[in-house]
Amino acid sequence: MCGRFVMARATADLVSAFGVDDVAGPEVRPSWNIAPTQRVRLVTERLDPETGELTRLLETARWGLVPVWAKSASVGARMINARVETVTEKPSFRAAAVKRRALVPAEGYYEWQKTGAGKIPHYLTSEDGSLLAFAGLYEFWKDPELPEEAEEQWLMSCTIITTSATDALGHIHDRTPLIVPPDLQADWLDPHLADKHDVRQLLDAMPEPRLVPRIVSAAVGSVRNNGPELIEPAG
């Protein structure tokens, strides 16, 4: 699974890296310890039905997808990840998989390796330090407890798709975020791609990521700790 990750770059950096046309939603603070239910940045692409023009957006969503049929937003805490093997079939995710795909920018993520003495935290990032783009889905949920005119009535939430870990990373954990390479990011975001079987083919075409792991401090285990020292190699 992916339960903690890092995104500390400025909004301007994300706009440049992902060719964003417009920014929407509240600002998100830099974080070296993003946890479920917190706000994260998403890159999405919307199609104007009248002009046919595409607009690439940098938006803000709560991490943990809340399906449209949910009675409470609290279910999102259990839906921070979606397995690539079943994402086009499971009721919670299948509609979003064909209609609401996103990229979740990240500098890296944490995973805990189980050992006889406990769990060892690792930080995984790209070989060259470039930004990662997790394959994500998003959904809009209407809070039935709020009045129609309430500004916060609609919640935008998201999930990160995971896949089986490669041999090089499998010794740390058996799951890893599905990372969309630059040459497939436009295809992943394209709202014209709306057939389940085509989405499935694109998912299957995603290459294995080349990531570099390093052991970091156990301090990352507490969401109260947040700073660049968390990604430094453990002493």
PDB file of C-alpha atoms in Angstrom:
ATOM      1  CA  MET A   1       0.000   0.000   0.000  1.00  0.00           C
ATOM      2  CA  CYS A   2       0.920   3.658  -0.072  1.00  0.00           C
ATOM      3  CA  GLY A   3       0.108   5.304   3.242  1.00  0.00           C
ATOM      4  CA  ARG A   4       2.556   8.218   3.497  1.00  0.00           C
ATOM      5  CA  PHE A   5       4.288  10.305   0.862  1.00  0.00           C
ATOM      6  CA  VAL A   6       6.195  13.551   0.297  1.00  0.00           C
ATOM      7  CA  MET A   7       5.174  16.629  -1.697  1.00  0.00           C
ATOM      8  CA  ALA A   8       7.069  19.753  -0.737  1.00  0.00           C
ATOM      9  CA  ARG A   9       7.455  21.487  -4.105  1.00  0.00           C
ATOM     10  CA  ALA A  10       5.911  24.897  -4.732  1.00  0.00           C
ATOM     11  CA  THR A  11       2.758  25.280  -6.800  1.00  0.00           C
ATOM     12  CA  ALA A  12       4.751  27.004  -9.540  1.00  0.00           C
ATOM     13  CA  ASP A  13       7.025  23.966  -9.794  1.00  0.00           C
ATOM     14  CA  LEU A  14       4.040  21.664 -10.294  1.00  0.00           C
ATOM     15  CA  VAL A  15       2.490  23.972 -12.881  1.00  0.00           C
ATOM     16  CA  SER A  16       5.725  23.887 -14.865  1.00  0.00           C
ATOM     17  CA  ALA A  17       6.418  20.168 -14.451  1.00  0.00           C
ATOM     18  CA  PHE A  18       2.961  19.035 -15.570  1.00  0.00           C
ATOM     19  CA  GLY A  19       2.053  21.717 -18.112  1.00  0.00           C
ATOM     20  CA  VAL A  20      -0.859  23.003 -16.030  1.00  0.00           C
ATOM     21  CA  ASP A  21      -3.187  25.605 -17.550  1.00  0.00           C
ATOM     22  CA  ASP A  22      -4.971  26.719 -14.393  1.00  0.00           C
ATOM     23  CA  VAL A  23      -4.871  26.224 -10.609  1.00  0.00           C
ATOM     24  CA  ALA A  24      -8.022  25.558  -8.583  1.00  0.00           C
ATOM     25  CA  GLY A  25      -8.798  24.823  -4.954  1.00  0.00           C
ATOM     26  CA  PRO A  26      -7.067  25.857  -1.731  1.00  0.00           C
ATOM     27  CA  GLU A  27      -3.300  25.962  -1.416  1.00  0.00           C
ATOM     28  CA  VAL A  28      -1.583  22.904   0.044  1.00  0.00           C
ATOM     29  CA  ARG A  29       1.357  23.343   2.390  1.00  0.00           C
ATOM     30  CA  PRO A  30       4.642  21.560   1.661  1.00  0.00           C
ATOM     31  CA  SER A  31       4.708  18.272   3.544  1.00  0.00           C
ATOM     32  CA  TRP A  32       7.287  15.563   4.131  1.00  0.00           C
ATOM     33  CA  ASN A  33       4.730  13.315   5.829  1.00  0.00           C
ATOM     34  CA  ILE A  34       1.393  13.382   4.001  1.00  0.00           C
ATOM     35  CA  ALA A  35      -1.118  11.064   5.650  1.00  0.00           C
ATOM     36  CA  PRO A  36      -4.584   9.776   4.695  1.00  0.00           C
ATOM     37  CA  THR A  37      -7.507  12.263   4.863  1.00  0.00           C
ATOM     38  CA  GLN A  38      -5.138  15.207   4.395  1.00  0.00           C
ATOM     39  CA  ARG A  39      -5.322  17.521   1.383  1.00  0.00           C
ATOM     40  CA  VAL A  40      -3.154  16.718  -1.626  1.00  0.00           C
ATOM     41  CA  ARG A  41      -2.591  18.165  -5.080  1.00  0.00           C
ATOM     42  CA  LEU A  42      -3.991  16.499  -8.210  1.00  0.00           C
ATOM     43  CA  VAL A  43      -3.362  17.076 -11.900  1.00  0.00           C
ATOM     44  CA  THR A  44      -6.566  16.591 -13.890  1.00  0.00           C
ATOM     45  CA  GLU A  45      -7.776  17.303 -17.407  1.00  0.00           C
ATOM     46  CA  ARG A  46     -11.268  18.568 -18.203  1.00  0.00           C
ATOM     47  CA  LEU A  47     -13.065  18.649 -21.553  1.00  0.00           C
ATOM     48  CA  ASP A  48     -15.264  21.621 -22.454  1.00  0.00           C
ATOM     49  CA  PRO A  49     -18.336  19.999 -24.067  1.00  0.00           C
ATOM     50  CA  GLU A  50     -19.092  23.120 -26.112  1.00  0.00           C
ATOM     51  CA  THR A  51     -15.665  23.968 -27.515  1.00  0.00           C
ATOM     52  CA  GLY A  52     -13.983  20.573 -27.258  1.00  0.00           C
ATOM     53  CA  GLU A  53     -10.986  22.241 -25.616  1.00  0.00           C
ATOM     54  CA  LEU A  54      -8.955  20.469 -22.959  1.00  0.00           C
ATOM     55  CA  THR A  55      -7.839  22.268 -19.798  1.00  0.00           C
ATOM     56  CA  ARG A  56      -5.200  20.811 -17.524  1.00  0.00           C
ATOM     57  CA  LEU A  57      -5.791  21.740 -13.900  1.00  0.00           C
ATOM     58  CA  LEU A  58      -3.894  21.564 -10.638  1.00  0.00           C
ATOM     59  CA  GLU A  59      -6.600  20.862  -8.053  1.00  0.00           C
ATOM     60  CA  THR A  60      -6.873  20.062  -4.356  1.00  0.00           C
ATOM     61  CA  ALA A  61      -8.561  16.932  -2.993  1.00  0.00           C
ATOM     62  CA  ARG A  62      -8.792  14.996   0.232  1.00  0.00           C
ATOM     63  CA  TRP A  63      -6.798  11.759   0.187  1.00  0.00           C
ATOM     64  CA  GLY A  64      -9.187   8.846   0.616  1.00  0.00           C
ATOM     65  CA  LEU A  65     -11.853   8.411  -2.059  1.00  0.00           C
ATOM     66  CA  VAL A  66     -15.462   8.855  -0.965  1.00  0.00           C
ATOM     67  CA  PRO A  67     -17.862   7.115  -3.397  1.00  0.00           C
ATOM     68  CA  VAL A  68     -20.948   9.047  -4.486  1.00  0.00           C
ATOM     69  CA  TRP A  69     -23.173   6.550  -2.664  1.00  0.00           C
ATOM     70  CA  ALA A  70     -21.388   6.844   0.689  1.00  0.00           C
ATOM     71  CA  LYS A  71     -23.462   7.987   3.645  1.00  0.00           C
ATOM     72  CA  SER A  72     -20.457   9.578   5.350  1.00  0.00           C
ATOM     73  CA  ALA A  73     -17.115  10.994   4.224  1.00  0.00           C
ATOM     74  CA  SER A  74     -15.449   8.841   6.871  1.00  0.00           C
ATOM     75  CA  VAL A  75     -15.367   5.849   4.496  1.00  0.00           C
ATOM     76  CA  GLY A  76     -12.621   7.632   2.584  1.00  0.00           C
ATOM     77  CA  ALA A  77     -10.082   6.719   5.256  1.00  0.00           C
ATOM     78  CA  ARG A  78     -10.396   3.102   4.099  1.00  0.00           C
ATOM     79  CA  MET A  79     -10.040   3.959   0.398  1.00  0.00           C
ATOM     80  CA  ILE A  80      -6.680   5.672   0.165  1.00  0.00           C
ATOM     81  CA  ASN A  81      -5.492   3.005  -2.295  1.00  0.00           C
ATOM     82  CA  ALA A  82      -7.093   1.098  -5.181  1.00  0.00           C
ATOM     83  CA  ARG A  83      -5.538  -2.135  -6.447  1.00  0.00           C
ATOM     84  CA  VAL A  84      -4.676  -1.982 -10.152  1.00  0.00           C
ATOM     85  CA  GLU A  85      -5.821  -5.581 -10.587  1.00  0.00           C
ATOM     86  CA  THR A  86      -9.446  -4.739  -9.699  1.00  0.00           C
ATOM     87  CA  VAL A  87      -9.769  -0.960 -10.104  1.00  0.00           C
ATOM     88  CA  THR A  88     -11.923  -1.180 -13.252  1.00  0.00           C
ATOM     89  CA  GLU A  89     -14.299  -3.666 -11.613  1.00  0.00           C
ATOM     90  CA  LYS A  90     -14.809  -2.667  -7.980  1.00  0.00           C
ATOM     91  CA  PRO A  91     -17.960  -0.580  -7.429  1.00  0.00           C
ATOM     92  CA  SER A  92     -16.065   2.024  -5.399  1.00  0.00           C
ATOM     93  CA  PHE A  93     -13.623   2.816  -8.205  1.00  0.00           C
ATOM     94  CA  ARG A  94     -14.868   1.609 -11.602  1.00  0.00           C
ATOM     95  CA  ALA A  95     -16.756   4.784 -12.544  1.00  0.00           C
ATOM     96  CA  ALA A  96     -13.813   6.997 -11.644  1.00  0.00           C
ATOM     97  CA  ALA A  97     -11.428   4.702 -13.547  1.00  0.00           C
ATOM     98  CA  VAL A  98     -13.126   5.557 -16.840  1.00  0.00           C
ATOM     99  CA  LYS A  99     -14.199   9.142 -16.114  1.00  0.00           C
ATOM    100  CA  ARG A 100     -12.080  10.763 -13.409  1.00  0.00           C
ATOM    101  CA  ARG A 101      -8.401   9.888 -13.620  1.00  0.00           C
ATOM    102  CA  ALA A 102      -5.653  12.055 -12.168  1.00  0.00           C
ATOM    103  CA  LEU A 103      -1.952  12.300 -11.466  1.00  0.00           C
ATOM    104  CA  VAL A 104      -0.879  12.700  -7.841  1.00  0.00           C
ATOM    105  CA  PRO A 105       2.489  14.522  -7.805  1.00  0.00           C
ATOM    106  CA  ALA A 106       4.989  13.185  -5.281  1.00  0.00           C
ATOM    107  CA  GLU A 107       8.685  13.491  -4.555  1.00  0.00           C
ATOM    108  CA  GLY A 108       8.718  10.048  -2.970  1.00  0.00           C
ATOM    109  CA  TYR A 109       6.876   7.818  -0.545  1.00  0.00           C
ATOM    110  CA  TYR A 110       7.471   5.785   2.602  1.00  0.00           C
ATOM    111  CA  GLU A 111       7.118   2.065   3.123  1.00  0.00           C
ATOM    112  CA  TRP A 112       7.756  -0.083   6.163  1.00  0.00           C
ATOM    113  CA  GLN A 113       9.703  -3.334   5.903  1.00  0.00           C
ATOM    114  CA  LYS A 114       8.644  -6.002   8.368  1.00  0.00           C
ATOM    115  CA  THR A 115      11.487  -7.707  10.213  1.00  0.00           C
ATOM    116  CA  GLY A 116      11.800  -9.933  13.228  1.00  0.00           C
ATOM    117  CA  ALA A 117      12.612  -6.873  15.328  1.00  0.00           C
ATOM    118  CA  GLY A 118       9.732  -4.725  14.045  1.00  0.00           C
ATOM    119  CA  LYS A 119       9.297  -2.441  11.040  1.00  0.00           C
ATOM    120  CA  ILE A 120      12.000  -0.455   9.270  1.00  0.00           C
ATOM    121  CA  PRO A 121      10.873   2.729   7.441  1.00  0.00           C
ATOM    122  CA  HIS A 122      12.206   3.293   3.917  1.00  0.00           C
ATOM    123  CA  TYR A 123      11.922   6.354   1.706  1.00  0.00           C
ATOM    124  CA  LEU A 124      11.622   5.592  -2.014  1.00  0.00           C
ATOM    125  CA  THR A 125      12.215   8.167  -4.720  1.00  0.00           C
ATOM    126  CA  SER A 126      13.311   8.434  -8.363  1.00  0.00           C
ATOM    127  CA  GLU A 127      16.899   7.765  -9.345  1.00  0.00           C
ATOM    128  CA  ASP A 128      17.442  11.329 -10.570  1.00  0.00           C
ATOM    129  CA  GLY A 129      15.306  13.155  -8.010  1.00  0.00           C
ATOM    130  CA  SER A 130      12.612  14.042 -10.541  1.00  0.00           C
ATOM    131  CA  LEU A 131       8.958  14.252  -9.568  1.00  0.00           C
ATOM    132  CA  LEU A 132       6.860  11.102  -9.544  1.00  0.00           C
ATOM    133  CA  ALA A 133       3.296  10.971 -10.836  1.00  0.00           C
ATOM    134  CA  PHE A 134       1.143   8.418  -9.026  1.00  0.00           C
ATOM    135  CA  ALA A 135      -1.846   7.130 -10.978  1.00  0.00           C
ATOM    136  CA  GLY A 136      -4.888   8.422  -9.148  1.00  0.00           C
ATOM    137  CA  LEU A 137      -8.668   8.611  -9.353  1.00  0.00           C
ATOM    138  CA  TYR A 138     -10.957  11.285  -7.982  1.00  0.00           C
ATOM    139  CA  GLU A 139     -14.613  11.563  -7.071  1.00  0.00           C
ATOM    140  CA  PHE A 140     -17.114  14.203  -5.967  1.00  0.00           C
ATOM    141  CA  TRP A 141     -19.318  13.518  -2.945  1.00  0.00           C
ATOM    142  CA  LYS A 142     -22.287  15.595  -1.839  1.00  0.00           C
ATOM    143  CA  ASP A 143     -22.643  15.936   1.921  1.00  0.00           C
ATOM    144  CA  PRO A 144     -26.315  15.310   2.750  1.00  0.00           C
ATOM    145  CA  GLU A 145     -25.920  17.020   6.125  1.00  0.00           C
ATOM    146  CA  LEU A 146     -25.108  20.423   4.637  1.00  0.00           C
ATOM    147  CA  PRO A 147     -27.604  22.865   3.099  1.00  0.00           C
ATOM    148  CA  GLU A 148     -27.696  23.310  -0.670  1.00  0.00           C
ATOM    149  CA  GLU A 149     -26.093  26.743  -0.489  1.00  0.00           C
ATOM    150  CA  ALA A 150     -23.159  25.604   1.662  1.00  0.00           C
ATOM    151  CA  GLU A 151     -19.791  26.223   0.020  1.00  0.00           C
ATOM    152  CA  GLU A 152     -18.353  22.976   1.422  1.00  0.00           C
ATOM    153  CA  GLN A 153     -21.266  20.795   0.301  1.00  0.00           C
ATOM    154  CA  TRP A 154     -19.212  19.049  -2.395  1.00  0.00           C
ATOM    155  CA  LEU A 155     -16.087  17.152  -1.374  1.00  0.00           C
ATOM    156  CA  MET A 156     -13.422  16.252  -3.927  1.00  0.00           C
ATOM    157  CA  SER A 157     -11.521  13.162  -2.815  1.00  0.00           C
ATOM    158  CA  CYS A 158      -8.960  10.864  -4.385  1.00  0.00           C
ATOM    159  CA  THR A 159      -7.229   7.509  -4.210  1.00  0.00           C
ATOM    160  CA  ILE A 160      -3.805   6.260  -5.340  1.00  0.00           C
ATOM    161  CA  ILE A 161      -3.634   3.127  -7.468  1.00  0.00           C
ATOM    162  CA  THR A 162      -1.165   0.484  -6.299  1.00  0.00           C
ATOM    163  CA  THR A 163       0.437  -2.468  -8.038  1.00  0.00           C
ATOM    164  CA  SER A 164       2.620  -5.401  -7.050  1.00  0.00           C
ATOM    165  CA  ALA A 165       6.181  -4.405  -6.183  1.00  0.00           C
ATOM    166  CA  THR A 166       9.086  -5.350  -8.412  1.00  0.00           C
ATOM    167  CA  ASP A 167      11.726  -7.805  -7.256  1.00  0.00           C
ATOM    168  CA  ALA A 168      13.999  -4.884  -6.422  1.00  0.00           C
ATOM    169  CA  LEU A 169      11.433  -3.363  -4.049  1.00  0.00           C
ATOM    170  CA  GLY A 170       9.428  -6.405  -3.070  1.00  0.00           C
ATOM    171  CA  HIS A 171      11.677  -7.147  -0.111  1.00  0.00           C
ATOM    172  CA  ILE A 172      10.441  -3.909   1.467  1.00  0.00           C
ATOM    173  CA  HIS A 173       6.724  -4.313   0.760  1.00  0.00           C
ATOM    174  CA  ASP A 174       4.636  -6.300  -1.700  1.00  0.00           C
ATOM    175  CA  ARG A 175       2.725  -3.250  -2.997  1.00  0.00           C
ATOM    176  CA  THR A 176       3.879   0.017  -4.533  1.00  0.00           C
ATOM    177  CA  PRO A 177       2.137   3.058  -6.068  1.00  0.00           C
ATOM    178  CA  LEU A 178       1.502   2.772  -9.805  1.00  0.00           C
ATOM    179  CA  ILE A 179       3.704   5.468 -11.354  1.00  0.00           C
ATOM    180  CA  VAL A 180       2.750   7.009 -14.700  1.00  0.00           C
ATOM    181  CA  PRO A 181       5.828   7.802 -16.829  1.00  0.00           C
ATOM    182  CA  PRO A 182       5.958  11.153 -18.667  1.00  0.00           C
ATOM    183  CA  ASP A 183       5.204   9.617 -22.069  1.00  0.00           C
ATOM    184  CA  LEU A 184       1.906   8.115 -20.811  1.00  0.00           C
ATOM    185  CA  GLN A 185       0.664  10.976 -18.636  1.00  0.00           C
ATOM    186  CA  ALA A 186      -1.343  12.670 -21.402  1.00  0.00           C
ATOM    187  CA  ASP A 187      -3.011   9.356 -22.245  1.00  0.00           C
ATOM    188  CA  TRP A 188      -3.863   8.718 -18.583  1.00  0.00           C
ATOM    189  CA  LEU A 189      -5.462  12.140 -18.153  1.00  0.00           C
ATOM    190  CA  ASP A 190      -7.248  12.217 -21.536  1.00  0.00           C
ATOM    191  CA  PRO A 191     -11.026  12.407 -20.890  1.00  0.00           C
ATOM    192  CA  HIS A 192     -11.642  10.958 -24.358  1.00  0.00           C
ATOM    193  CA  LEU A 193     -10.353   7.647 -22.995  1.00  0.00           C
ATOM    194  CA  ALA A 194     -13.634   6.428 -21.539  1.00  0.00           C
ATOM    195  CA  ASP A 195     -13.823   2.746 -22.437  1.00  0.00           C
ATOM    196  CA  LYS A 196     -13.109   0.301 -19.630  1.00  0.00           C
ATOM    197  CA  HIS A 197     -11.136  -2.060 -21.837  1.00  0.00           C
ATOM    198  CA  ASP A 198      -8.973   0.779 -23.187  1.00  0.00           C
ATOM    199  CA  VAL A 199      -8.282   1.953 -19.638  1.00  0.00           C
ATOM    200  CA  ARG A 200      -7.349  -1.610 -18.721  1.00  0.00           C
ATOM    201  CA  GLN A 201      -4.890  -1.773 -21.619  1.00  0.00           C
ATOM    202  CA  LEU A 202      -3.295   1.495 -20.545  1.00  0.00           C
ATOM    203  CA  LEU A 203      -2.943   0.254 -16.973  1.00  0.00           C
ATOM    204  CA  ASP A 204      -1.300  -2.923 -18.213  1.00  0.00           C
ATOM    205  CA  ALA A 205       1.125  -0.868 -20.321  1.00  0.00           C
ATOM    206  CA  MET A 206       2.567   1.009 -17.336  1.00  0.00           C
ATOM    207  CA  PRO A 207       6.249   0.070 -16.965  1.00  0.00           C
ATOM    208  CA  GLU A 208       7.898  -0.921 -13.703  1.00  0.00           C
ATOM    209  CA  PRO A 209       9.277   2.129 -11.902  1.00  0.00           C
ATOM    210  CA  ARG A 210      12.973   2.544 -11.182  1.00  0.00           C
ATOM    211  CA  LEU A 211      13.115   3.761  -7.605  1.00  0.00           C
ATOM    212  CA  VAL A 212      15.877   4.120  -5.057  1.00  0.00           C
ATOM    213  CA  PRO A 213      15.072   3.162  -1.438  1.00  0.00           C
ATOM    214  CA  ARG A 214      16.891   4.292   1.681  1.00  0.00           C
ATOM    215  CA  ILE A 215      16.309   3.625   5.345  1.00  0.00           C
ATOM    216  CA  VAL A 216      15.089   6.696   7.243  1.00  0.00           C
ATOM    217  CA  SER A 217      14.293   7.641  10.821  1.00  0.00           C
ATOM    218  CA  ALA A 218      11.426   5.998  12.682  1.00  0.00           C
ATOM    219  CA  ALA A 219      10.189   9.542  13.374  1.00  0.00           C
ATOM    220  CA  VAL A 220       8.198   9.369  10.133  1.00  0.00           C
ATOM    221  CA  GLY A 221       5.858   6.960  11.879  1.00  0.00           C
ATOM    222  CA  SER A 222       4.163   9.861  13.679  1.00  0.00           C
ATOM    223  CA  VAL A 223       2.102  12.299  11.603  1.00  0.00           C
ATOM    224  CA  ARG A 224       3.068  15.004  14.096  1.00  0.00           C
ATOM    225  CA  ASN A 225       6.599  14.947  12.690  1.00  0.00           C
ATOM    226  CA  ASN A 226       7.019  16.874   9.463  1.00  0.00           C
ATOM    227  CA  GLY A 227      10.193  18.272   7.977  1.00  0.00           C
ATOM    228  CA  PRO A 228      12.939  17.592   5.429  1.00  0.00           C
ATOM    229  CA  GLU A 229      14.925  15.651   8.027  1.00  0.00           C
ATOM    230  CA  LEU A 230      12.426  12.786   7.657  1.00  0.00           C
ATOM    231  CA  ILE A 231      13.804  11.826   4.232  1.00  0.00           C
ATOM    232  CA  GLU A 232      17.442  11.941   5.310  1.00  0.00           C
ATOM    233  CA  PRO A 233      19.248   8.569   5.586  1.00  0.00           C
ATOM    234  CA  ALA A 234      19.051   7.125   9.083  1.00  0.00           C
ATOM    235  CA  GLY A 235      22.248   7.595  11.028  1.00  0.00           C
TER     236      GLY A 235
END
